[in-house]
Short mmCIF file of C-alpha atoms in Angstrom, two decimals:
data_model
loop_
_atom_site.label_atom_id
_atom_site.label_comp_id
_atom_site.label_asym_id
_atom_site.label_seq_id
_atom_site.Cartn_x
_atom_site.Cartn_y
_atom_site.Cartn_z
CA MET A 1066 163.33 68.24 34.37
CA ILE A 1067 164.67 64.76 35.10
CA ARG A 1068 161.94 62.13 34.95
CA LEU A 1069 162.63 59.07 37.12
CA THR A 1070 159.52 57.22 35.95
CA GLU A 1071 156.44 58.11 33.92
CA HIS A 1072 154.75 60.10 36.69
CA PHE A 1073 157.60 61.10 39.05
CA THR A 1074 160.45 63.57 38.65
CA LEU A 1075 163.71 64.05 40.51
CA ASP A 1076 162.58 67.53 41.56
CA GLU A 1077 159.46 66.29 43.34
CA LEU A 1078 161.47 63.61 45.16
CA THR A 1079 164.22 66.00 46.30
CA PHE A 1080 162.52 69.39 46.79
CA SER A 1081 162.49 70.67 50.36
CA GLN A 1082 161.42 74.10 51.56
CA GLU A 1083 163.51 73.57 54.68
CA ALA A 1084 166.62 72.77 52.64
CA ALA A 1085 166.04 75.88 50.52
CA ARG A 1086 165.51 78.04 53.62
CA ARG A 1087 168.63 76.77 55.36
CA GLY A 1088 170.83 76.47 52.28
CA ILE A 1089 171.18 72.70 52.74
CA ASN A 1090 172.46 70.70 49.77
CA ASN A 1091 169.88 68.02 48.97
CA VAL A 1092 171.42 66.61 45.79
CA PRO A 1093 171.47 62.79 45.80
CA SER A 1094 174.50 60.63 45.01
CA ARG A 1095 174.47 58.13 42.13
CA THR A 1096 173.62 55.29 44.52
CA VAL A 1097 170.71 57.28 45.93
CA MET A 1098 169.56 58.09 42.38
CA THR A 1099 169.29 54.35 41.70
CA ASN A 1100 167.30 53.90 44.91
CA LEU A 1101 165.04 56.83 44.02
CA THR A 1102 164.29 55.28 40.66
CA ASP A 1103 163.39 52.00 42.39
CA LEU A 1104 161.22 53.92 44.89
CA CYS A 1105 159.45 55.70 42.04
CA CYS A 1106 158.74 52.34 40.40
CA ALA A 1107 157.02 51.31 43.65
CA LEU A 1108 155.14 54.63 43.71
CA GLU A 1109 153.98 53.91 40.16
CA GLU A 1110 152.54 50.63 41.47
CA VAL A 1111 150.79 52.52 44.28
CA ARG A 1112 149.38 54.92 41.69
CA GLU A 1113 148.01 51.93 39.77
CA LEU A 1114 146.43 50.58 42.96
CA VAL A 1115 144.63 53.81 43.82
CA LEU A 1116 144.04 55.08 40.26
CA HIS A 1117 144.84 58.68 41.25
CA PRO A 1118 147.86 61.00 41.26
CA ILE A 1119 150.15 60.90 44.29
CA LEU A 1120 151.30 64.12 45.97
CA ILE A 1121 154.79 63.72 47.44
CA SER A 1122 155.45 65.80 50.56
CA SER A 1123 158.86 64.35 51.38
CA GLY A 1124 161.22 62.08 49.47
CA TYR A 1125 165.01 62.06 49.56
CA ARG A 1126 166.68 63.87 52.45
CA SER A 1127 170.41 64.41 52.71
CA GLU A 1128 171.81 63.52 56.14
CA GLU A 1129 172.05 67.22 56.99
CA LEU A 1130 168.44 67.86 55.97
CA ASN A 1131 167.19 64.76 57.78
CA LYS A 1132 168.91 65.95 60.96
CA ALA A 1133 167.46 69.47 60.55
CA LEU A 1134 163.98 67.96 60.23
CA GLY A 1135 164.43 65.74 63.28
CA GLY A 1136 164.26 62.56 61.20
CA ALA A 1137 165.36 59.18 62.52
CA ALA A 1138 169.09 58.51 62.17
CA ASN A 1139 168.34 55.32 60.21
CA SER A 1140 165.66 56.93 58.01
CA ARG A 1141 165.18 55.34 54.60
CA HIS A 1142 164.60 58.89 53.29
CA VAL A 1143 168.39 59.39 53.53
CA LEU A 1144 168.94 56.40 51.23
CA GLY A 1145 166.29 57.47 48.72
CA LEU A 1146 164.12 54.52 49.73
CA ALA A 1147 161.18 56.33 51.36
CA ALA A 1148 158.52 58.87 50.50
CA ASP A 1149 155.72 60.57 52.41
CA PHE A 1150 152.61 61.32 50.36
CA THR A 1151 148.87 61.76 50.11
CA VAL A 1152 146.37 60.76 47.46
CA PRO A 1153 143.49 63.24 47.82
CA GLY A 1154 141.55 61.73 44.91
CA TYR A 1155 141.48 58.30 46.56
CA GLY A 1156 140.67 59.14 50.16
CA SER A 1157 142.21 59.51 53.57
CA PRO A 1158 145.83 58.59 54.29
CA LEU A 1159 144.52 55.64 56.32
CA ALA A 1160 142.51 54.36 53.34
CA VAL A 1161 145.59 54.67 51.10
CA ALA A 1162 147.82 52.90 53.65
CA LYS A 1163 145.31 50.06 53.98
CA ARG A 1164 145.07 49.69 50.19
CA ILE A 1165 148.86 49.37 49.94
CA ALA A 1166 148.96 46.88 52.84
CA GLU A 1167 146.29 44.72 51.15
CA SER A 1168 148.28 44.63 47.90
CA ASP A 1169 151.21 42.43 46.95
CA LEU A 1170 153.55 45.43 46.66
CA PRO A 1171 156.90 44.40 48.22
CA PHE A 1172 157.14 47.29 50.71
CA ASP A 1173 159.29 47.31 53.82
CA GLN A 1174 157.09 49.70 55.80
CA VAL A 1175 153.77 51.46 55.36
CA ILE A 1176 153.15 53.95 58.13
CA HIS A 1177 150.00 55.99 58.70
CA GLU A 1178 151.62 59.13 60.10
CA PHE A 1179 149.73 61.59 62.31
CA GLY A 1180 146.51 61.03 60.34
CA ARG A 1181 147.94 63.29 57.64
CA TRP A 1182 150.08 61.25 55.23
CA VAL A 1183 151.41 57.82 54.27
CA HIS A 1184 155.07 56.87 54.63
CA LEU A 1185 156.21 54.20 52.18
CA GLY A 1186 159.61 52.70 52.93
CA MET A 1187 161.30 50.18 50.68
CA SER A 1188 163.85 47.49 51.60
CA LEU A 1189 167.54 47.90 51.08
CA PRO A 1190 168.69 46.27 47.85
CA GLY A 1191 169.01 42.53 48.44
CA GLU A 1192 166.95 42.53 51.66
CA LYS A 1193 163.58 40.82 52.00
CA PRO A 1194 160.71 43.31 52.52
CA ARG A 1195 159.25 43.13 56.03
CA ARG A 1196 155.76 44.34 54.98
CA GLN A 1197 155.53 46.11 58.33
CA THR A 1198 152.46 48.27 59.00
CA LEU A 1199 152.59 50.95 61.68
CA THR A 1200 150.67 53.99 62.88
CA ILE A 1201 152.00 57.04 64.69
CA ARG A 1202 149.54 59.55 66.14
CA SER A 1203 151.93 61.54 68.33
CA ALA A 1204 155.61 61.54 69.17
CA ALA A 1205 154.72 60.87 72.81
CA GLU A 1206 152.67 57.78 71.93
CA GLY A 1207 155.25 56.49 69.44
CA TYR A 1208 154.75 53.87 66.75
CA LEU A 1209 151.91 51.40 67.16
CA PRO A 1210 151.64 48.11 65.25
CA GLY A 1211 149.05 47.96 62.47
CA LEU A 1212 147.11 50.64 60.64
CA ARG A 1213 144.55 52.65 62.60
#
């Protein structure tokens, strides 16, 4: 088991049932490994904010996996700079997203997705974090500004 930080492993940031089902290679490059470590450092900060374990549902996605899942072409998941997660011990995904937004964590995006999970996206190395907050309830409605 490769530990990226105290509470997060490479396996939990790269595992995908869809990749396993389809035989898609989801092994990150060295550059992505560096990004994943940085992402996990941010997730450690989130864990400190909410004082509960984080359950990752989606982390790194190879381009092939991202396409198979219908992910955005410019998804930060492909770069190892995004994770989708819940924190059942803390509360609803909306409560978690709001807690992150209220913090000084240098996130690029926090998205409350479909009422079911939080998406945390980090900036590209060297870029200033936008601290953008969004909500998506349905694909038809699209992304809405703010957390709701």
